[in-house]
PDB file of C-alpha atoms in Angstrom:
ATOM      1  CA  ASN A   1      -0.193   0.328   0.103  1.00 64.00           C
ATOM      2  CA  ALA A   2       1.276   3.202  -1.195  1.00 77.00           C
ATOM      3  CA  GLY A   3      -0.395   5.780   0.524  1.00 93.00           C
ATOM      4  CA  VAL A   4       0.211   9.257  -0.796  1.00 96.00           C
ATOM      5  CA  THR A   5       3.094   9.437  -3.152  1.00 96.00           C
ATOM      6  CA  GLN A   6       4.711  12.631  -3.951  1.00 97.00           C
ATOM      7  CA  THR A   7       7.068  13.640  -7.131  1.00 96.00           C
ATOM      8  CA  PRO A   8      10.286  14.289  -7.546  1.00 97.00           C
ATOM      9  CA  LYS A   9      11.661  14.000  -4.169  1.00 95.00           C
ATOM     10  CA  PHE A  10      13.970  17.262  -5.234  1.00 96.00           C
ATOM     11  CA  GLN A  11      14.136  19.826  -7.656  1.00 96.00           C
ATOM     12  CA  VAL A  12      16.164  23.068  -8.415  1.00 97.00           C
ATOM     13  CA  LEU A  13      14.522  25.698 -10.483  1.00 96.00           C
ATOM     14  CA  LYS A  14      15.273  29.154 -12.117  1.00 97.00           C
ATOM     15  CA  THR A  15      13.169  32.029 -11.596  1.00 97.00           C
ATOM     16  CA  GLY A  16      10.274  32.225 -13.883  1.00 97.00           C
ATOM     17  CA  GLN A  17      10.205  28.493 -14.843  1.00 97.00           C
ATOM     18  CA  SER A  18       7.600  26.575 -14.365  1.00 95.00           C
ATOM     19  CA  MET A  19       6.847  23.244 -12.583  1.00 96.00           C
ATOM     20  CA  THR A  20       4.432  20.444 -11.390  1.00 97.00           C
ATOM     21  CA  LEU A  21       4.510  18.633  -8.124  1.00 98.00           C
ATOM     22  CA  GLN A  22       2.969  15.656  -8.433  1.00 98.00           C
ATOM     23  CA  CYS A  23       0.649  13.680  -5.351  1.00 98.00           C
ATOM     24  CA  ALA A  24      -0.953  10.572  -5.773  1.00 97.00           C
ATOM     25  CA  GLN A  25      -2.742   8.776  -3.399  1.00 97.00           C
ATOM     26  CA  ASP A  26      -4.229   5.407  -3.437  1.00 95.00           C
ATOM     27  CA  MET A  27      -6.268   5.308  -0.495  1.00 94.00           C
ATOM     28  CA  ASN A  28      -9.643   6.368  -2.275  1.00 94.00           C
ATOM     29  CA  HIS A  29      -9.476   9.629   0.016  1.00 94.00           C
ATOM     30  CA  GLU A  30     -11.888  12.140  -0.780  1.00 93.00           C
ATOM     31  CA  TYR A  31      -9.827  15.023   0.705  1.00 93.00           C
ATOM     32  CA  MET A  32      -6.692  15.931  -0.510  1.00 94.00           C
ATOM     33  CA  SER A  33      -4.454  19.206   0.153  1.00 95.00           C
ATOM     34  CA  TRP A  34      -1.116  20.793  -0.324  1.00 97.00           C
ATOM     35  CA  TYR A  35       1.170  22.260   2.767  1.00 96.00           C
ATOM     36  CA  ARG A  36       4.314  23.964   2.688  1.00 97.00           C
ATOM     37  CA  GLN A  37       7.071  24.355   5.133  1.00 96.00           C
ATOM     38  CA  ASP A  38       9.333  26.726   5.587  1.00 94.00           C
ATOM     39  CA  PRO A  39      11.807  27.311   8.501  1.00 88.00           C
ATOM     40  CA  GLY A  40      10.169  28.751  12.196  1.00 83.00           C
ATOM     41  CA  MET A  41       6.962  28.624  10.375  1.00 84.00           C
ATOM     42  CA  GLY A  42       5.374  25.191  11.050  1.00 87.00           C
ATOM     43  CA  LEU A  43       3.085  24.286   7.754  1.00 93.00           C
ATOM     44  CA  ARG A  44       1.335  26.315   6.358  1.00 93.00           C
ATOM     45  CA  LEU A  45      -1.894  25.436   3.821  1.00 93.00           C
ATOM     46  CA  ILE A  46      -1.759  26.335  -0.134  1.00 95.00           C
ATOM     47  CA  HIS A  47      -4.872  24.653  -1.548  1.00 95.00           C
ATOM     48  CA  TYR A  48      -7.198  21.879  -0.677  1.00 93.00           C
ATOM     49  CA  SER A  49      -9.591  19.671  -2.541  1.00 94.00           C
ATOM     50  CA  VAL A  50     -12.844  18.276  -0.589  1.00 91.00           C
ATOM     51  CA  GLY A  51     -13.206  15.793  -4.237  1.00 92.00           C
ATOM     52  CA  ALA A  52     -13.092  15.354  -7.636  1.00 93.00           C
ATOM     53  CA  GLY A  53     -13.528  18.381  -9.282  1.00 94.00           C
ATOM     54  CA  ILE A  54     -13.690  20.555  -6.483  1.00 93.00           C
ATOM     55  CA  THR A  55     -10.762  22.810  -5.142  1.00 94.00           C
ATOM     56  CA  ASP A  56     -10.288  25.920  -3.018  1.00 92.00           C
ATOM     57  CA  GLN A  57      -7.709  28.219  -1.574  1.00 93.00           C
ATOM     58  CA  GLY A  58      -6.077  27.695   1.630  1.00 90.00           C
ATOM     59  CA  GLU A  59      -3.632  30.247   3.591  1.00 89.00           C
ATOM     60  CA  VAL A  60      -0.717  30.964   1.456  1.00 94.00           C
ATOM     61  CA  PRO A  61      -2.459  30.324  -2.623  1.00 96.00           C
ATOM     62  CA  ASN A  62      -0.697  33.181  -4.404  1.00 95.00           C
ATOM     63  CA  GLY A  63       1.526  31.811  -7.481  1.00 96.00           C
ATOM     64  CA  TYR A  64      -0.182  28.140  -6.908  1.00 97.00           C
ATOM     65  CA  ASN A  65      -2.513  26.304  -9.158  1.00 97.00           C
ATOM     66  CA  VAL A  66      -4.093  23.199  -8.241  1.00 97.00           C
ATOM     67  CA  SER A  67      -7.026  20.794 -10.176  1.00 96.00           C
ATOM     68  CA  ARG A  68      -8.731  17.523  -9.334  1.00 97.00           C
ATOM     69  CA  SER A  69      -9.274  15.671 -12.418  1.00 96.00           C
ATOM     70  CA  THR A  70      -9.388  12.304 -10.292  1.00 96.00           C
ATOM     71  CA  THR A  71      -9.987  10.881  -7.093  1.00 96.00           C
ATOM     72  CA  GLU A  72      -6.084   9.844  -7.005  1.00 96.00           C
ATOM     73  CA  ASP A  73      -4.344  13.304  -8.108  1.00 97.00           C
ATOM     74  CA  PHE A  74      -3.601  16.301  -7.090  1.00 98.00           C
ATOM     75  CA  PRO A  75      -1.072  18.346  -8.768  1.00 98.00           C
ATOM     76  CA  LEU A  76       0.379  21.505  -7.333  1.00 98.00           C
ATOM     77  CA  ARG A  77       1.457  23.957 -10.332  1.00 98.00           C
ATOM     78  CA  LEU A  78       3.653  26.628 -10.325  1.00 96.00           C
ATOM     79  CA  LEU A  79       3.909  29.176 -13.098  1.00 92.00           C
ATOM     80  CA  SER A  80       6.352  31.343 -12.511  1.00 96.00           C
ATOM     81  CA  ALA A  81       8.611  30.414  -9.440  1.00 96.00           C
ATOM     82  CA  ALA A  82       9.980  32.735  -7.421  1.00 96.00           C
ATOM     83  CA  PRO A  83      12.766  32.478  -5.267  1.00 96.00           C
ATOM     84  CA  SER A  84      10.114  33.233  -2.197  1.00 96.00           C
ATOM     85  CA  GLN A  85       8.800  29.916  -3.200  1.00 97.00           C
ATOM     86  CA  THR A  86      11.546  27.640  -1.851  1.00 97.00           C
ATOM     87  CA  SER A  87      10.221  25.377   0.363  1.00 97.00           C
ATOM     88  CA  VAL A  88       9.427  21.890   1.238  1.00 97.00           C
ATOM     89  CA  TYR A  89       5.880  20.500   0.011  1.00 98.00           C
ATOM     90  CA  PHE A  90       3.830  18.484   1.348  1.00 97.00           C
ATOM     91  CA  CYS A  91       0.896  16.315   0.035  1.00 97.00           C
ATOM     92  CA  ALA A  92      -1.681  15.321   2.691  1.00 95.00           C
ATOM     93  CA  SER A  93      -4.972  13.674   2.013  1.00 94.00           C
ATOM     94  CA  SER A  94      -7.771  12.254   4.655  1.00 91.00           C
ATOM     95  CA  LEU A  95     -11.103   9.658   3.941  1.00 90.00           C
ATOM     96  CA  THR A  96     -12.795  12.517   4.236  1.00 82.00           C
ATOM     97  CA  GLY A  97     -12.749  16.368   4.910  1.00 77.00           C
ATOM     98  CA  GLY A  98     -14.054  15.876   8.704  1.00 77.00           C
ATOM     99  CA  SER A  99     -12.336  17.661  11.163  1.00 76.00           C
ATOM    100  CA  ASN A 100     -11.695  14.504  13.240  1.00 80.00           C
ATOM    101  CA  GLN A 101      -9.799  13.232  10.128  1.00 82.00           C
ATOM    102  CA  PRO A 102      -6.247  12.153  10.502  1.00 86.00           C
ATOM    103  CA  GLN A 103      -3.920  13.479   7.896  1.00 90.00           C
ATOM    104  CA  HIS A 104      -1.740  10.934   6.058  1.00 93.00           C
ATOM    105  CA  PHE A 105       1.169  12.813   4.050  1.00 95.00           C
ATOM    106  CA  GLY A 106       3.711  12.276   1.336  1.00 96.00           C
ATOM    107  CA  ASP A 107       7.195  12.311   1.782  1.00 94.00           C
ATOM    108  CA  GLY A 108       7.470  15.997   0.900  1.00 96.00           C
ATOM    109  CA  THR A 109       9.306  17.528  -2.062  1.00 97.00           C
ATOM    110  CA  ARG A 110      12.278  19.998  -1.578  1.00 96.00           C
ATOM    111  CA  LEU A 111      12.073  23.013  -3.676  1.00 97.00           C
ATOM    112  CA  SER A 112      14.876  25.348  -4.594  1.00 97.00           C
ATOM    113  CA  ILE A 113      14.198  28.645  -6.620  1.00 97.00           C
ATOM    114  CA  LEU A 114      17.735  30.084  -7.768  1.00 95.00           C
TER     115      LEU A 114
ATOM    116  CA  ALA B   1      -8.463  33.893  13.855  1.00 59.00           C
ATOM    117  CA  GLN B   2      -7.687  30.290  15.209  1.00 64.00           C
ATOM    118  CA  THR B   3      -3.938  29.996  16.692  1.00 85.00           C
ATOM    119  CA  VAL B   4      -2.117  27.493  18.078  1.00 90.00           C
ATOM    120  CA  THR B   5       1.055  28.327  19.758  1.00 92.00           C
ATOM    121  CA  GLN B   6       4.097  26.414  20.620  1.00 94.00           C
ATOM    122  CA  SER B   7       6.477  28.892  22.336  1.00 90.00           C
ATOM    123  CA  GLN B   8       9.374  26.308  23.108  1.00 89.00           C
ATOM    124  CA  PRO B   9      11.354  26.150  19.776  1.00 90.00           C
ATOM    125  CA  GLU B  10      14.131  23.045  21.501  1.00 95.00           C
ATOM    126  CA  MET B  11      13.946  21.025  23.933  1.00 96.00           C
ATOM    127  CA  SER B  12      16.256  18.190  25.012  1.00 97.00           C
ATOM    128  CA  VAL B  13      16.005  15.384  27.179  1.00 97.00           C
ATOM    129  CA  GLN B  14      17.871  12.177  28.590  1.00 97.00           C
ATOM    130  CA  GLU B  15      16.956   8.899  27.264  1.00 97.00           C
ATOM    131  CA  ALA B  16      14.222   6.843  29.365  1.00 97.00           C
ATOM    132  CA  GLU B  17      13.551  10.205  31.147  1.00 97.00           C
ATOM    133  CA  THR B  18       9.796  11.645  30.559  1.00 98.00           C
ATOM    134  CA  VAL B  19       9.727  15.163  28.434  1.00 97.00           C
ATOM    135  CA  THR B  20       6.568  17.427  28.170  1.00 97.00           C
ATOM    136  CA  LEU B  21       5.930  19.482  24.999  1.00 97.00           C
ATOM    137  CA  SER B  22       3.309  22.836  25.284  1.00 96.00           C
ATOM    138  CA  CYS B  23       0.650  23.652  22.869  1.00 96.00           C
ATOM    139  CA  THR B  24      -1.973  26.267  23.540  1.00 95.00           C
ATOM    140  CA  TYR B  25      -4.384  27.249  20.923  1.00 91.00           C
ATOM    141  CA  ASP B  26      -7.540  29.338  20.287  1.00 88.00           C
ATOM    142  CA  THR B  27     -11.091  28.416  19.148  1.00 81.00           C
ATOM    143  CA  SER B  28     -14.901  29.272  19.839  1.00 79.00           C
ATOM    144  CA  GLU B  29     -15.606  26.424  19.079  1.00 78.00           C
ATOM    145  CA  ASN B  30     -17.234  23.244  21.816  1.00 78.00           C
ATOM    146  CA  ASN B  31     -16.273  20.429  20.349  1.00 80.00           C
ATOM    147  CA  TYR B  32     -13.256  20.273  18.056  1.00 82.00           C
ATOM    148  CA  TYR B  33      -9.988  17.621  17.129  1.00 88.00           C
ATOM    149  CA  LEU B  34      -6.303  18.825  18.245  1.00 91.00           C
ATOM    150  CA  PHE B  35      -3.524  16.537  16.932  1.00 94.00           C
ATOM    151  CA  TRP B  36       0.138  15.963  17.474  1.00 96.00           C
ATOM    152  CA  TYR B  37       2.405  15.265  14.409  1.00 96.00           C
ATOM    153  CA  LYS B  38       5.839  14.049  14.496  1.00 97.00           C
ATOM    154  CA  GLN B  39       8.334  14.921  11.748  1.00 96.00           C
ATOM    155  CA  PRO B  40      12.012  12.907  12.245  1.00 95.00           C
ATOM    156  CA  PRO B  41      14.835  13.448  10.219  1.00 90.00           C
ATOM    157  CA  SER B  42      13.841  11.545   7.582  1.00 88.00           C
ATOM    158  CA  ARG B  43      11.326  14.454   6.953  1.00 89.00           C
ATOM    159  CA  GLN B  44       7.808  11.963   7.275  1.00 90.00           C
ATOM    160  CA  MET B  45       5.290  13.591   8.984  1.00 93.00           C
ATOM    161  CA  ILE B  46       3.523  10.772  11.402  1.00 94.00           C
ATOM    162  CA  LEU B  47       0.390  11.150  13.433  1.00 94.00           C
ATOM    163  CA  VAL B  48       1.647  10.840  17.303  1.00 96.00           C
ATOM    164  CA  ILE B  49      -1.887  11.579  18.937  1.00 95.00           C
ATOM    165  CA  ARG B  50      -5.407  12.505  18.466  1.00 94.00           C
ATOM    166  CA  GLN B  51      -7.848  14.316  21.058  1.00 93.00           C
ATOM    167  CA  GLU B  52     -11.394  15.213  20.684  1.00 89.00           C
ATOM    168  CA  ALA B  53     -12.271  18.189  23.032  1.00 87.00           C
ATOM    169  CA  TYR B  54     -15.738  16.149  23.793  1.00 86.00           C
ATOM    170  CA  LYS B  55     -14.197  13.818  25.519  1.00 85.00           C
ATOM    171  CA  GLN B  56     -12.608  14.676  29.044  1.00 81.00           C
ATOM    172  CA  GLN B  57     -10.279  11.599  28.991  1.00 88.00           C
ATOM    173  CA  ASN B  58      -6.775  12.267  27.706  1.00 93.00           C
ATOM    174  CA  ALA B  59      -5.739  10.431  24.974  1.00 92.00           C
ATOM    175  CA  THR B  60      -3.176   7.680  25.075  1.00 93.00           C
ATOM    176  CA  GLU B  61      -1.126   5.882  22.395  1.00 93.00           C
ATOM    177  CA  ASN B  62       1.541   3.543  24.170  1.00 95.00           C
ATOM    178  CA  ARG B  63       4.499   6.052  25.618  1.00 97.00           C
ATOM    179  CA  PHE B  64       2.729   9.192  24.141  1.00 97.00           C
ATOM    180  CA  SER B  65      -0.150  10.798  26.259  1.00 96.00           C
ATOM    181  CA  VAL B  66      -1.945  13.968  26.224  1.00 96.00           C
ATOM    182  CA  ASN B  67      -2.582  16.769  29.081  1.00 95.00           C
ATOM    183  CA  PHE B  68      -5.827  18.301  27.768  1.00 94.00           C
ATOM    184  CA  GLN B  69      -6.963  21.478  29.756  1.00 93.00           C
ATOM    185  CA  LYS B  70     -10.079  22.291  27.585  1.00 90.00           C
ATOM    186  CA  ALA B  71     -10.793  25.504  29.708  1.00 90.00           C
ATOM    187  CA  ALA B  72      -7.470  26.969  29.614  1.00 92.00           C
ATOM    188  CA  LYS B  73      -7.223  25.587  25.697  1.00 91.00           C
ATOM    189  CA  SER B  74      -3.979  23.775  26.584  1.00 94.00           C
ATOM    190  CA  PHE B  75      -2.818  20.601  24.609  1.00 94.00           C
ATOM    191  CA  SER B  76       0.503  19.128  25.970  1.00 96.00           C
ATOM    192  CA  LEU B  77       2.448  15.806  24.636  1.00 97.00           C
ATOM    193  CA  LYS B  78       4.256  14.009  27.151  1.00 97.00           C
ATOM    194  CA  ILE B  79       6.860  11.393  25.789  1.00 98.00           C
ATOM    195  CA  SER B  80       7.378   8.701  28.727  1.00 97.00           C
ATOM    196  CA  ASP B  81      10.703   6.494  28.499  1.00 97.00           C
ATOM    197  CA  SER B  82      12.121   8.506  25.531  1.00 98.00           C
ATOM    198  CA  GLN B  83      13.870   6.678  23.057  1.00 97.00           C
ATOM    199  CA  LEU B  84      16.292   7.645  20.367  1.00 97.00           C
ATOM    200  CA  GLY B  85      14.037   7.114  17.843  1.00 96.00           C
ATOM    201  CA  ASP B  86      11.665  10.036  19.350  1.00 97.00           C
ATOM    202  CA  THR B  87      14.101  12.871  18.367  1.00 97.00           C
ATOM    203  CA  ALA B  88      12.224  14.954  15.791  1.00 97.00           C
ATOM    204  CA  MET B  89      10.399  18.289  15.319  1.00 96.00           C
ATOM    205  CA  TYR B  90       6.727  17.980  17.007  1.00 97.00           C
ATOM    206  CA  PHE B  91       3.969  20.084  15.763  1.00 96.00           C
ATOM    207  CA  CYS B  92       0.819  20.517  17.382  1.00 95.00           C
ATOM    208  CA  ALA B  93      -2.352  20.840  14.831  1.00 92.00           C
ATOM    209  CA  PHE B  94      -5.809  22.013  14.955  1.00 85.00           C
ATOM    210  CA  PRO B  95      -8.870  22.316  12.269  1.00 79.00           C
ATOM    211  CA  PRO B  96     -10.301  25.995  12.548  1.00 68.00           C
ATOM    212  CA  ALA B  97     -14.018  26.488  12.907  1.00 60.00           C
ATOM    213  CA  GLY B  98     -15.651  25.098  10.126  1.00 59.00           C
ATOM    214  CA  ALA B  99     -12.470  24.279   8.259  1.00 56.00           C
ATOM    215  CA  ASN B 100     -12.686  20.470   8.245  1.00 60.00           C
ATOM    216  CA  SER B 101      -9.774  18.907   7.453  1.00 61.00           C
ATOM    217  CA  LYS B 102      -7.762  21.949   7.007  1.00 76.00           C
ATOM    218  CA  LEU B 103      -5.459  22.179   9.694  1.00 85.00           C
ATOM    219  CA  THR B 104      -3.722  25.006  11.462  1.00 87.00           C
ATOM    220  CA  PHE B 105      -0.002  24.072  12.686  1.00 91.00           C
ATOM    221  CA  GLY B 106       2.043  25.575  15.322  1.00 93.00           C
ATOM    222  CA  LYS B 107       5.612  26.196  14.495  1.00 93.00           C
ATOM    223  CA  GLY B 108       7.023  23.050  16.282  1.00 94.00           C
ATOM    224  CA  ILE B 109       9.418  21.966  18.860  1.00 96.00           C
ATOM    225  CA  THR B 110      12.668  20.439  18.081  1.00 96.00           C
ATOM    226  CA  LEU B 111      13.363  17.755  20.799  1.00 97.00           C
ATOM    227  CA  SER B 112      16.416  16.154  21.024  1.00 97.00           C
ATOM    228  CA  VAL B 113      16.871  12.939  22.973  1.00 97.00           C
ATOM    229  CA  ARG B 114      20.164  12.401  24.438  1.00 96.00           C
ATOM    230  CA  PRO B 115      21.935   8.929  24.531  1.00 95.00           C
TER     231      PRO B 115
END
């Protein structure tokens, strides 16, 4: 059982480049989300989805796009990378969107923008 | 705004001893859930324990237990018989009112277990 799979694990980009961080889960979870982790800041929510075809913004959505065409996949797109987006990105999923649901996290993607 | 505060950035404990990590939060809700997550050097985020505010009994998972003080809005994690593998960052997390699974995280505490 793979759980939540994120690719790539590491990536270096130049300012202005675009890229997509991939996230897939095989647990048939309805709820998926993206967080970024910066030193001294904890994890902050970027975007989330309560089901296929439904997405919404979190705390820090600027500079990021998401889509949810299938239950399994929730990619995060950086359209024009900026140094401020250097961070570790985590994808998470839960069975439903209920507040009692523990989140299952991927292993993270370390992204550096030069 | 819902907030989660972890005021101790770093802590250290001797192997086999007990340590308590503090967390306070702010909410106007009456029933909610609180979580502690562990992030070892491998970077994985691992659920340690979950507490339902409606339950008066403190949650326990093996060596990990919670001291939940609802009136004080305090949610501390106690680790008994600390082991080297407990070395990690620990995050307190809390879903804001009406926010379903959207978690607000504290800034984390770095715990070092000394041999």
